[in-house]
Coordinates of C-alpha atoms in Angstrom, one line a residue:
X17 CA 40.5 -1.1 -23.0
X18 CA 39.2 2.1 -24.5
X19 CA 37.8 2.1 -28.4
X20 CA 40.3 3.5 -30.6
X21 CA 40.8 4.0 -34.8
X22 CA 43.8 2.7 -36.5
X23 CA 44.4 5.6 -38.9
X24 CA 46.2 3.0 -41.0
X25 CA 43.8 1.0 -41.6
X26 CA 40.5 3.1 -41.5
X27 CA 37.6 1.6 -43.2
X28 CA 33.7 3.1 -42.9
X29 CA 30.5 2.5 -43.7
X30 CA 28.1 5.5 -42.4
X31 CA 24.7 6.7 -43.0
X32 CA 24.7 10.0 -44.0
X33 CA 21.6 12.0 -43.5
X34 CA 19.2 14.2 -45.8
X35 CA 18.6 17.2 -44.2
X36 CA 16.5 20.4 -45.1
X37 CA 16.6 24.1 -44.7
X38 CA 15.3 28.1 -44.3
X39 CA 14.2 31.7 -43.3
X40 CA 12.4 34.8 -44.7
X41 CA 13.3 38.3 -46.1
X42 CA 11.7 42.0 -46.3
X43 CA 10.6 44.2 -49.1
X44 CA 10.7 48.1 -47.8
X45 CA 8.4 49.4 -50.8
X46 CA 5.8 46.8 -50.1
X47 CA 2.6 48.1 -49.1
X48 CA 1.0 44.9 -48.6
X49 CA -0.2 43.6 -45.0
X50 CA 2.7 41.3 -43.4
X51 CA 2.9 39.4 -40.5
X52 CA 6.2 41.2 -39.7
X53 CA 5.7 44.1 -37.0
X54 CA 6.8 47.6 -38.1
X55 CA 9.5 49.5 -35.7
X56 CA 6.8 51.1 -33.4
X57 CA 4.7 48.0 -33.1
X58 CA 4.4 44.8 -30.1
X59 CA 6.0 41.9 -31.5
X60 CA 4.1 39.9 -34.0
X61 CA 2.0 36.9 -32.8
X62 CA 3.2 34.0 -33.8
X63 CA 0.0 32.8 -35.1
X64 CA 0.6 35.5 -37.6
X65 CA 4.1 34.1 -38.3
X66 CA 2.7 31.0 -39.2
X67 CA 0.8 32.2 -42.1
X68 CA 4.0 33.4 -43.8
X69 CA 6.0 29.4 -42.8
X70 CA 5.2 27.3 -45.8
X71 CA 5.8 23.3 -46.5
X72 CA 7.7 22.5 -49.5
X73 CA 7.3 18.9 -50.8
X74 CA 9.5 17.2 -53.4
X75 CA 6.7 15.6 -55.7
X76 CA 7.0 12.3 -57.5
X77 CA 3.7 11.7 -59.5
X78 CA 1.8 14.1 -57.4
X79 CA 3.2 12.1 -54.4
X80 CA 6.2 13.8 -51.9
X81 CA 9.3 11.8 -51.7
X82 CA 10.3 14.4 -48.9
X83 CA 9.6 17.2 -47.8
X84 CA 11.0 20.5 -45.7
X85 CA 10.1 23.8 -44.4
X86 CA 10.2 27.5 -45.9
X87 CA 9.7 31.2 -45.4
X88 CA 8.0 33.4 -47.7
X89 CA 10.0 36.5 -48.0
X90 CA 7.6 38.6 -50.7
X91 CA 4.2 39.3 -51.6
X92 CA 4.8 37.6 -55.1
X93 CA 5.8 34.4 -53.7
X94 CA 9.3 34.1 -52.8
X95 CA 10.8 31.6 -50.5
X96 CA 14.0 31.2 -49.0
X97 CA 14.4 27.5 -47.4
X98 CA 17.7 25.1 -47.6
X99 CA 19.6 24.0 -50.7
X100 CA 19.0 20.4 -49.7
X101 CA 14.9 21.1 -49.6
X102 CA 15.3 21.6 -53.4
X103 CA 18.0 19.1 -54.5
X104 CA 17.8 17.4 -57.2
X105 CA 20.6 16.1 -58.6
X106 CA 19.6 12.8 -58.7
X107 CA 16.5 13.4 -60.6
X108 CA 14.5 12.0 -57.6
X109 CA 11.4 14.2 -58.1
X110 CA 9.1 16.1 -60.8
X111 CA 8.0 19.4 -59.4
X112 CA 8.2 21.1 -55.9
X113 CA 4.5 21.8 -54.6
X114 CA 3.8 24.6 -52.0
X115 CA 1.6 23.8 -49.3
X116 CA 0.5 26.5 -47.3
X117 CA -1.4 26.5 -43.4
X118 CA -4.5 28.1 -43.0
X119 CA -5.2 27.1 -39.4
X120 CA -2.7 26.7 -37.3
X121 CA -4.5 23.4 -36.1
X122 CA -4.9 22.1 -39.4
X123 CA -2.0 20.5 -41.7
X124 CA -1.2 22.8 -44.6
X125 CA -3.1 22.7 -47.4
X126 CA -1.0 22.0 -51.3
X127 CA -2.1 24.7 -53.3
X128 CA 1.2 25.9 -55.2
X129 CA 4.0 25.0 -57.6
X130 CA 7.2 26.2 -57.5
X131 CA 10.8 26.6 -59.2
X132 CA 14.2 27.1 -58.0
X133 CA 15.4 30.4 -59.2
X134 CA 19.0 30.6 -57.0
X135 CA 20.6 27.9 -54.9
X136 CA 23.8 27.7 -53.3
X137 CA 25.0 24.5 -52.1
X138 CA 28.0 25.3 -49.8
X139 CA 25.7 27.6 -47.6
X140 CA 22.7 24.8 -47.6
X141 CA 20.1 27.8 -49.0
X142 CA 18.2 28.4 -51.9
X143 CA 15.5 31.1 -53.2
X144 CA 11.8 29.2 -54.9
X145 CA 9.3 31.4 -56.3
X146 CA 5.6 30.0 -56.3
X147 CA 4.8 29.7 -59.8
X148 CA 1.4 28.9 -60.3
X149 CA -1.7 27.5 -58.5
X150 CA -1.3 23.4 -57.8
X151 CA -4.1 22.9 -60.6
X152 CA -1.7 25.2 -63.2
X153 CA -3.8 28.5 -62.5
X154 CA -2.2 31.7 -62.5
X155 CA -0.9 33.2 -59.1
X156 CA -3.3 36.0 -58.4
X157 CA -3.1 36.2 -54.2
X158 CA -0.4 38.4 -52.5
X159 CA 1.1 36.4 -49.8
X160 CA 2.1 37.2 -46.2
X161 CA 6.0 37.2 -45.2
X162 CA 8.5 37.9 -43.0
X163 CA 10.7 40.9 -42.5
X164 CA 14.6 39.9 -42.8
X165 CA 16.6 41.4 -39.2
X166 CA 20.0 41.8 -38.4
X167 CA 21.5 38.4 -37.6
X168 CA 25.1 40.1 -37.0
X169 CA 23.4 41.9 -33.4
X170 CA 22.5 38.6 -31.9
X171 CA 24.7 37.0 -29.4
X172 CA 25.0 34.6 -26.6
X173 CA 21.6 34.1 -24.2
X174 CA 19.6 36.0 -27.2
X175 CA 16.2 34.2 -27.0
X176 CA 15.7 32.8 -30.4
X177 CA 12.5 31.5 -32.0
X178 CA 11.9 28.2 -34.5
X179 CA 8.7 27.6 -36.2
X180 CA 8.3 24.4 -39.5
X181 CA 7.0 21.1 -40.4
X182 CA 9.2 19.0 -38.4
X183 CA 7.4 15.8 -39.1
X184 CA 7.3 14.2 -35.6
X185 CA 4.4 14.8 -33.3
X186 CA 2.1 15.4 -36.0
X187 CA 1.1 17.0 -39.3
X188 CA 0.7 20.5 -37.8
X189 CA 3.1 23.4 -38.4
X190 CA 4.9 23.5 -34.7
X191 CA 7.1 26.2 -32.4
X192 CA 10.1 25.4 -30.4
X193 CA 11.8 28.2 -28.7
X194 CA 15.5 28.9 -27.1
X195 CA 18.3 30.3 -26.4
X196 CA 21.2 31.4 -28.6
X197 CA 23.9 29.0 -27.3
X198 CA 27.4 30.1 -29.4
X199 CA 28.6 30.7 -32.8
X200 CA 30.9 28.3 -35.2
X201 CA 34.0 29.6 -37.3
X202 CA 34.0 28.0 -40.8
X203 CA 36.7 28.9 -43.0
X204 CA 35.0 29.3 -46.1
X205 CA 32.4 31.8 -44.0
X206 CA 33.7 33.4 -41.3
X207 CA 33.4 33.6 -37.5
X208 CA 29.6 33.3 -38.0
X209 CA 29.3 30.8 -40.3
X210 CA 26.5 28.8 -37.8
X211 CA 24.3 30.3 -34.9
X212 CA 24.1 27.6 -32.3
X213 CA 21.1 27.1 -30.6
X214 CA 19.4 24.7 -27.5
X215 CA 15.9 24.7 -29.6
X216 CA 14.8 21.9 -31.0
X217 CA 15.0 21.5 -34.6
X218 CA 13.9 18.3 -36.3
X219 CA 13.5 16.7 -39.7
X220 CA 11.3 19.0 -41.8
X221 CA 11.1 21.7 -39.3
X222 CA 14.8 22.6 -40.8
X223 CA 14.1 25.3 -43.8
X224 CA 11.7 27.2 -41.3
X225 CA 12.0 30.2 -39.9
X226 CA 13.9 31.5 -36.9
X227 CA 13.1 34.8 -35.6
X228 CA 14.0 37.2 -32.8
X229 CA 11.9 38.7 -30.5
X230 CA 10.9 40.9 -32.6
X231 CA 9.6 38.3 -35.4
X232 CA 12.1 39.6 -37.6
X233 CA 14.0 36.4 -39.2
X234 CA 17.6 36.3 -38.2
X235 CA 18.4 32.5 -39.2
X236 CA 17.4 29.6 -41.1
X237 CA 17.7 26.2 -39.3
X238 CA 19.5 23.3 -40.0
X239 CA 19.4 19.5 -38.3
X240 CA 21.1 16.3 -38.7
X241 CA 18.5 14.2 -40.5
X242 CA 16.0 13.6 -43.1
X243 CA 13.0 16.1 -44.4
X244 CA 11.2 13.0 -45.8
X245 CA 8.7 10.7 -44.4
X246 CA 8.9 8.5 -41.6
X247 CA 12.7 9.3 -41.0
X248 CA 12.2 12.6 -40.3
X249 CA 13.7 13.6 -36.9
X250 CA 15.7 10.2 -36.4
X251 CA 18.5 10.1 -34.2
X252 CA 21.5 10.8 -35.8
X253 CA 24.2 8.0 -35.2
X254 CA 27.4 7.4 -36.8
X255 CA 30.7 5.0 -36.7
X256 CA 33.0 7.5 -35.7
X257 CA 34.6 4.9 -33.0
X258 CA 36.1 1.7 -32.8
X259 CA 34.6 0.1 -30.4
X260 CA 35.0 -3.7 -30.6
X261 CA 38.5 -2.9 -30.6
X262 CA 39.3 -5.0 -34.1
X263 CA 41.4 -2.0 -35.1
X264 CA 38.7 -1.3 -37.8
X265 CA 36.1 1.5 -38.2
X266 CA 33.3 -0.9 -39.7
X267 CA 29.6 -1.9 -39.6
X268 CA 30.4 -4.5 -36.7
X269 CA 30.5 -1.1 -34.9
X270 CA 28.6 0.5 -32.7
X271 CA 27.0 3.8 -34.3
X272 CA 27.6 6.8 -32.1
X273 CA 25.1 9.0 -31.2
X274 CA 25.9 12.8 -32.3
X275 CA 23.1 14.5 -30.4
X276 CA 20.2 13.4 -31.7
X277 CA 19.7 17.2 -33.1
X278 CA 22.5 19.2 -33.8
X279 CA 20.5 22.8 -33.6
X280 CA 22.4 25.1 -36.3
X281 CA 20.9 28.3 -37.7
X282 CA 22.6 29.8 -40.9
X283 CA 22.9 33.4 -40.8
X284 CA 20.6 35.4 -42.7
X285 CA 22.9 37.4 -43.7
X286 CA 24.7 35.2 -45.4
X287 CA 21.4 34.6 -48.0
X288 CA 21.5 38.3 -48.8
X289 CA 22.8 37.9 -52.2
X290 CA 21.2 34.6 -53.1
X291 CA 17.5 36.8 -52.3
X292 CA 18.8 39.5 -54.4
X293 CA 19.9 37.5 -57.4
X294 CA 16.5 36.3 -57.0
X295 CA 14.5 39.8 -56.5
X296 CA 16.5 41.2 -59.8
X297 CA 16.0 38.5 -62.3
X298 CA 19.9 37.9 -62.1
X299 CA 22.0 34.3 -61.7
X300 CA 23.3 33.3 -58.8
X301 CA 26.8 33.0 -58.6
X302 CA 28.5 31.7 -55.3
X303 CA 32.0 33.1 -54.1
X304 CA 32.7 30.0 -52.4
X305 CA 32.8 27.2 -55.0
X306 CA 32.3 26.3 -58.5
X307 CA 28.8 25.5 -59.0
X308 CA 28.8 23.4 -62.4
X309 CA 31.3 21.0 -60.9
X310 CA 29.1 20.2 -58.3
X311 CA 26.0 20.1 -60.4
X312 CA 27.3 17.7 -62.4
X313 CA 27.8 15.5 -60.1
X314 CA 25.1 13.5 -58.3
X315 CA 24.6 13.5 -54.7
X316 CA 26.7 10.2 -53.4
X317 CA 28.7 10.2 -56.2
X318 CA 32.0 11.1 -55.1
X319 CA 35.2 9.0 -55.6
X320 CA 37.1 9.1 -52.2
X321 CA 39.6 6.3 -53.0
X322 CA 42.4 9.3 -53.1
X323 CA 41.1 11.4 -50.5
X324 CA 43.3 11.8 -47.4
X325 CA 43.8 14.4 -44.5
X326 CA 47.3 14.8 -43.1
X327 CA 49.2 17.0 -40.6
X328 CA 46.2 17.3 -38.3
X329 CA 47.2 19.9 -35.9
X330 CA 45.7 22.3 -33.4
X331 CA 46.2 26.1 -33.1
X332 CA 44.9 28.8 -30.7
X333 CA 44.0 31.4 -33.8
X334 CA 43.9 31.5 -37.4
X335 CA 45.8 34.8 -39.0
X336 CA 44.4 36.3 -41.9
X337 CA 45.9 34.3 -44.4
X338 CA 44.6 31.1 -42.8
X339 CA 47.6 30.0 -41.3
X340 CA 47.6 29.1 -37.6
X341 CA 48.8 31.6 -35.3
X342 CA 50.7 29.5 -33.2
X343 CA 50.8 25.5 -32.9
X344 CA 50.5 24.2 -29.4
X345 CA 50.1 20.9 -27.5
X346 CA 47.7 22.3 -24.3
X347 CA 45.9 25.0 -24.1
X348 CA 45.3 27.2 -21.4
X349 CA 42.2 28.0 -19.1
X350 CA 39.5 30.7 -20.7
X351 CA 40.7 30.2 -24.0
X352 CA 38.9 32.0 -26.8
X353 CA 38.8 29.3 -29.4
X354 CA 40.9 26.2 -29.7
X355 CA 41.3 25.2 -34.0
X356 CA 42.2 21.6 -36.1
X357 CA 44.5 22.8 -38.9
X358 CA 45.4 19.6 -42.0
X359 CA 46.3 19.8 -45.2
X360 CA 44.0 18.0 -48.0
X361 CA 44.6 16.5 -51.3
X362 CA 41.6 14.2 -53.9
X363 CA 38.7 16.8 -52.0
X364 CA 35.9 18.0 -54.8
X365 CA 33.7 20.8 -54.5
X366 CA 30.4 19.6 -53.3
X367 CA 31.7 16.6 -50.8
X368 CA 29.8 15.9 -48.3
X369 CA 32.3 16.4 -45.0
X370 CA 31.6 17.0 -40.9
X371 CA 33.8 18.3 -38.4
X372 CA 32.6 16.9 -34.7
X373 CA 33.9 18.6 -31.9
X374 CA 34.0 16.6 -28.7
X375 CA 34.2 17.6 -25.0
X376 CA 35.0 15.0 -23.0
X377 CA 33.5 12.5 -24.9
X378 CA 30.3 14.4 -25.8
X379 CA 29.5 15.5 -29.2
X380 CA 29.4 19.6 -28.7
X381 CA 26.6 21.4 -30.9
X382 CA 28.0 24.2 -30.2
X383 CA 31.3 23.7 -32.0
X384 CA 30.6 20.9 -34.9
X385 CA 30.1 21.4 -38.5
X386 CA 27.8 18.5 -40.1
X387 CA 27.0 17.8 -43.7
X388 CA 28.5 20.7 -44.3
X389 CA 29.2 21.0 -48.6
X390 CA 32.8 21.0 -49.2
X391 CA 34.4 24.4 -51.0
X392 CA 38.1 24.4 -50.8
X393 CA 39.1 22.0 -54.1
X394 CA 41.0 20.1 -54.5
X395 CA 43.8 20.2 -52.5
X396 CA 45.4 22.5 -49.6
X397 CA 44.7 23.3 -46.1
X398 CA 41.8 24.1 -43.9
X399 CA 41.0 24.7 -40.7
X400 CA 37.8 24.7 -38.4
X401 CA 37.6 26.0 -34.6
X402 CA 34.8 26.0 -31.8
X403 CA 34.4 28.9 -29.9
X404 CA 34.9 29.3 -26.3
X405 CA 31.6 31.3 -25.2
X406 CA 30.8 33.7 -22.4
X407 CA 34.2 33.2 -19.8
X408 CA 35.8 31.4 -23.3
X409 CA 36.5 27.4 -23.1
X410 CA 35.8 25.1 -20.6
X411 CA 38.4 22.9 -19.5
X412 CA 38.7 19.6 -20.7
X413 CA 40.0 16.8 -23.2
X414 CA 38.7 18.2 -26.6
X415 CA 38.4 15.8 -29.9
X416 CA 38.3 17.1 -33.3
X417 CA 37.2 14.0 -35.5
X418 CA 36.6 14.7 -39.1
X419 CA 34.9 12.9 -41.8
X420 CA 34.5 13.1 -45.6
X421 CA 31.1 11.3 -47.5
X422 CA 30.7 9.5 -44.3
X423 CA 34.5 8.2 -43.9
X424 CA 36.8 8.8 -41.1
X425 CA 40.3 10.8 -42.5
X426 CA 41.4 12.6 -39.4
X427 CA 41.3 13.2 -35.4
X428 CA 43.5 14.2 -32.8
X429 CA 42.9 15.0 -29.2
X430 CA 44.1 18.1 -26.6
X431 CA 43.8 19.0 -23.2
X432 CA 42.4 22.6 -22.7
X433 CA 43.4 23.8 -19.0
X434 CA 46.2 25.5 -16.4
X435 CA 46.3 22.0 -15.1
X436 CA 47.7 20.4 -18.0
X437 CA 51.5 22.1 -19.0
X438 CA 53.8 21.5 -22.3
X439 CA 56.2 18.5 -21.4
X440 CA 58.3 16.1 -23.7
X441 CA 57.9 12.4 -24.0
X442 CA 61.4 10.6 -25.2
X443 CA 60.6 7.1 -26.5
X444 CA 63.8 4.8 -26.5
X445 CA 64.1 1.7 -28.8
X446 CA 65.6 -0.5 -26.5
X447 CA 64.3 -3.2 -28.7
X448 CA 65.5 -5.1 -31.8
X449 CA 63.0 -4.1 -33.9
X450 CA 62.7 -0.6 -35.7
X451 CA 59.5 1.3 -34.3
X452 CA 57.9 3.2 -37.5
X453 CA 54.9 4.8 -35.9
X454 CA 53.5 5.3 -32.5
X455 CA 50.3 7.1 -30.8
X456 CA 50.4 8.6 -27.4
X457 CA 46.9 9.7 -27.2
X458 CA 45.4 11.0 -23.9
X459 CA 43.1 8.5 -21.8
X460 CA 39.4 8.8 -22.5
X461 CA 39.9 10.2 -26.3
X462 CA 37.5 8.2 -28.4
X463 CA 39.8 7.2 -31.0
X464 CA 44.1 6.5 -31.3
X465 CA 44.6 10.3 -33.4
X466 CA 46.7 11.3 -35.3
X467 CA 50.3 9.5 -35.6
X468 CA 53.0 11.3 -33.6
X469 CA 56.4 10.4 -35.3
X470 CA 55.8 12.2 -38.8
X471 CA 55.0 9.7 -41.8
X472 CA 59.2 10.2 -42.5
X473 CA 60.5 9.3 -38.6
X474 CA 61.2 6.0 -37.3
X475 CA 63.1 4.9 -34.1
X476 CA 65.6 2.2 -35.0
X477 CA 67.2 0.1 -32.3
X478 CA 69.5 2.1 -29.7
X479 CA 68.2 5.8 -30.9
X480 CA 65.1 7.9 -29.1
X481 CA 62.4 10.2 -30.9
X482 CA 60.6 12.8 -29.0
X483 CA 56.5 13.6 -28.5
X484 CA 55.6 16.7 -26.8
X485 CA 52.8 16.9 -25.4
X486 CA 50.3 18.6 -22.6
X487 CA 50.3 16.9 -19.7
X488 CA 48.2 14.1 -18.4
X489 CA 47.2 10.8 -18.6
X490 CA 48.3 8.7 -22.2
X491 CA 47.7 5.6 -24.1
X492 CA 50.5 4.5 -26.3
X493 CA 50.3 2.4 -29.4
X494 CA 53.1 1.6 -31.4
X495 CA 53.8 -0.3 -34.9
X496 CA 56.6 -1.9 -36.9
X497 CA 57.4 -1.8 -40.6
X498 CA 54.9 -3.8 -41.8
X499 CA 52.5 -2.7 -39.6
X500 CA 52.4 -5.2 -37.0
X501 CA 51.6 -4.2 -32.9
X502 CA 54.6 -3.8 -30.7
X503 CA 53.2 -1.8 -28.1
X504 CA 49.5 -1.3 -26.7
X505 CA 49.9 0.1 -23.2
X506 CA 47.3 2.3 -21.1
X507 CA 47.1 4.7 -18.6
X508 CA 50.0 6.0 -18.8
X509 CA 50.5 9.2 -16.3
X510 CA 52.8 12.1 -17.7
X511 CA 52.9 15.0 -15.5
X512 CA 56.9 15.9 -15.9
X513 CA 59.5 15.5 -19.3
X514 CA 59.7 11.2 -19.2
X515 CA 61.2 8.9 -21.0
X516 CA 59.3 5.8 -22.2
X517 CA 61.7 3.0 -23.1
X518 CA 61.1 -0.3 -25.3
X519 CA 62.7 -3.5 -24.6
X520 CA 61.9 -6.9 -26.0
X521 CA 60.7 -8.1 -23.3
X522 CA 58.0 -5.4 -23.8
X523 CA 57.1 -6.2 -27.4
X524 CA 53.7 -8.0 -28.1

C-alpha cells in the first residue's frame, strides 16, 4: 500500500528553514583597484574574489544569532546578499557586523557595522552599506568588489562558480563549482526567476557570490536551510507524505528528504533596481508586493486557518494573461514545460509557500520553488512550471505538491510521455450508497491528489460520472457523504476508455 494524503483531512506540522542570500555589482566610474577583471584581461583568481565575499552576522549583544554570506559591490561599502540575511522582523538581533577575510586560510576577521538600506522580500535580496568600523570608527578604507555580468546570456552546461561561509567543513571562506543545470518560471518573475545549479550551496554559503568564468557575478545563491550556527547546511526534510497510511499528514510521519540542498541562484538582474535605489539615496519600492503589509507582520505569524488551494490543474503553457494555454491530462514526449495552475483565496503578501516538483518520486532542483515569499494577495490564481531542458522533458510520472507556512494545500500527479494517451474512466454506482468524491491517482504518486469529481459532483446509486485521464496504471479512492471509505483499490491498469463499476459487495 503506497503513502497517500487525504486532501480532506490534511493536517501538518513542518519545519521550515532559515535560509540566507547574495551577489555583487559594478561601478564603471570607479577608478579603484577591483578584484573584477577588465574586458581584455585572464579571468580573475579566485583568491582575489575572495577579498570582495564578506560574512554578515546578525549580532545579539556582540554575539551572532546567525549568520550568512555577501558580496561587496562598491568601493564605499555596499553589499548585496539575501533578504533573509538581514531579516528582522522579529527583533531577533541588535546590529549586523561585517566580517571580512584577509587570508583565505584564515576565518574572517569582524571589523564593520552595517545597515539595511533596500530589501525586498519576495526576491530573497537586500542592499547593506558598511557603516562604520566594529569599534564605531569612521569608514576610511576603499574596499574590493565585484563587477555585476549579464545573467540573461547564461544557459544550460554554463560552468558556474560559488564562493561563501557555508558553515560546514570549517570556519574558512570555501569554493564549490558547477554547472548551470536549468532555469525555473515563477509567475511573479518570469521564465528566469531561478538559475538551477549542481554546485553545492549550503547554510551560510547562500548570500555569496556566484560568478561566471569570467568572475563577473551573474547570481546570488540560495539553499534550503539555516545561516545560523550549528544548523547550518542540515538536511532539509519535510512531511509532504503520508506514510503510515493513517490518512493524516502529521508528526507520526516520516519527514521527506527534499535534496538535502536545493542549489538556486537568483538572477542578478533581477537586483538591478534594489542596487540602484541603494547607489542614489532613493527607497526601494518592489513591483511585486506591498512591502508595509509584510513588514508588519512577523515572520511565522501568518493565520492559515482560511487558506485553501482549489482547482489544481496542469497546462502545457501559460498565455500572457496568465491563463493556461490549454488544460491536459498527459503530456507528450520532449515537452517544453509542463505547469500546476489553482486558484487561491486567505494568501497574504509575505507567506511563506514551496512548490516541489517531483520526477518519479524524486524531488527535482531543477523545477522546485522553496521558501519562496508569497506576492499574489489575497486571492486569485497562480501558476508555477519546470522547464523541460536541452531535448525538453523527460518522460515520467511528474508531482506538483504545494505547500503554504509549512502546510500541505495542493497536489496532483501526470504522466509526461507518447506512451501514456488521453482515455476516459466511467465510474458506475452500482451500489446503494451515493459516492461524493473519488481519487484515481496514478501508481507510484506520493500522495492521493487532487479530487476528481469537482467539490459539486456526486454519483448517486444507478448513474456514472466520468475521469479522463492519461493512461496508465491508477489507485482509486473513493468516499461517502460523511466522509467515510468506500473504495481503496490499487493498481489499477488503464490503457483504453474503462468503466469502473461499484457494487456492494465492493464497499469497505
Amino acid at each position: 500500500m503506497r503513502s497517500r494524503w487525504l486532501p480532506a483531512i490534511l493536517a501538518l506540522l513542518a519545519l521550515l528553514a532559515f535560509a540566507a542570500c547574495s551577489g555583487g555589482g559594478d561601478d564603471d566610474d570607479d577608478d579603484t583597484e577591483s578584484p573584477t577583471p577588465t574586458e581584455n584581461d585572464e579571468p580573475v583568481a579566485i583568491s582575489e574574489l575572495a577579498h570582495a565575499v564578506v560574512q554578515i552576522q546578525a549580532l545579539l549583544d556582540d554575539e551572532p544569532v546567525w549568520w550568512g554570506s555577501g558580496t561587496l559591490i562598491s568601493k564605499d561599502g555596499l553589499i548585496l546578499t539575501n533578504a533573509h540575511v538581514v531579516d528582522n522582523r522579529n527583533e531577533e538581533y541588535e546590529q549586523l557586523g561585517i566580517a571580512i577575510t584577509d587570508q583565505s586560510d584564515e576565518p574572517p576577521d569582524l571589523q564593520f557595522h552595517g545597515e539595511v538600506l533596500a530589501v525586498d522580500y519576495s526576491l530573497d535580496l537586500a542592499v547593506v552599506q558598511i557603516t562604520e568600523e566594529i569599534d564605531g570608527g569612521n569608514v576610511l578604507e576603499d574596499f574590493p568588489f565585484v563587477a555585476i555580468g549579464d545573467s540573461d546570456q547564461v544557459d544550460i552546461g554554463d560552468s558556474i562558480r560559488i564562493l561563501g561561509y557555508p558553515g560546514i567543513g570549517g570556519e574558512t571562506i570555501t569554493f564549490t563549482n558547477g554547472v548551470i543545470s536549468g532555469f525555473t518560471a515563477e509567475r511573479s518573475v518570469g521564465n528566469r526567476a531561478w538559475i538551477k545549479t549542481d554546485a553545492t550551496i549550503a547554510g551560510g554559503n547562500s548570500g555569496g557570490l556566484a560568478i561566471n568564468a569570467d568572475g563577473e557575478i551573474i547570481g546570488v545563491p540560495t539553499v534550503v536551510g539555516s545561516g545560523a550556527g550549528e544548523t547550518a547546511g542540515f538536511v532539509d526534510c519535510r512531511v509532504l507524505v503520508d506514510t503510515n497510511n493513517d490518512g493524516f499528514l502529521d508528526d507520526s510521519d516520516n519527514c521527506v528528504p527534499v535534496g538535502g540542498f536545493i542549489n538556486g541562484v537568483r538572477p542578478v538582474k533581477l537586483a538591478q533596481d534594489l542596487i540602484s535605489a541603494a547607489e542614489d539615496g532613493d527607497e526601494y519600492v518592489s513591483p511585486y508586493y506591498d512591502e508595509q503589509e509584510i513588514e508588519e507582520t512577523p515572520r511565522g505569524g501568518f493565520d492559515t486557518t482560511d487558506t485553501d488551494f482549489t482547482n489544481l490543474v496542469f497546462a502545457d503553457g501559460v498565455t500572457d494573461d496568465d491563463e493556461p494555454t490549454d488544460i491536459v491530462v498527459v503530456v507528450p514526449s520532449a515537452s517544453e514545460r509542463l505547469c500546476g495552475f489553482w486558484e487561491y483565496e486567505a494568501m497574504a503578501d509575505g507567506m511563506t509557500w514551496d512548490a516541489y516538483w517531483y520526477v518519479d518520486g524524486a524531488v527535482s532542483d531543477e523545477g522546485s520553488i522553496v521558501s519562496d515569499t508569497w506576492v499574489g494577495g489575497e486571492s486569485g490564481s497562480w501558476w508555477v512550471c519546470i522547464l523541460g531542458q536541452e531535448g525538453g522533458l523527460s518522460d515520467g510520472l511528474y508531482e506538483l505538491i504545494l505547500q503554504v507556512e509549512g502546510e500541505v494545500l495542493a497536489s496532483d500527479a501526470i504522466f509526461v510521455g507518447d506512451d501514456h494517451a488521453e482515455v476516459e474512466l466511467d465510474i458506475s454506482n452500482e451500489s446503494s450508497v451515493e459516492i461524493c468524491a473519488a481519487w484515481v491517482s496514478p501508481t507510484g504518486a506520493q500522495n492521493w491528489g487532487t479530487e476528481d469529481l469537482g467539490a459539486t459532483v456526486t454519483i448517486p446509486p444507478g448513474e456514472l460520472a466520468p475521469v479522463f485521464l492519461g493512461s496508465g496504471t491508477y489507485d482509486i479512492l473513493m468516499y461517502d457523504c460523511d466522509v467515510n471509505t468506500l473504495i481503496e483499490d490499487y493498481e489499477i491498469d488503464i490503457f483504453e476508455d474503462s468503466t469502473y463499476t461499484v457494487t456492494d459487495s465492493d464497499l469497505q
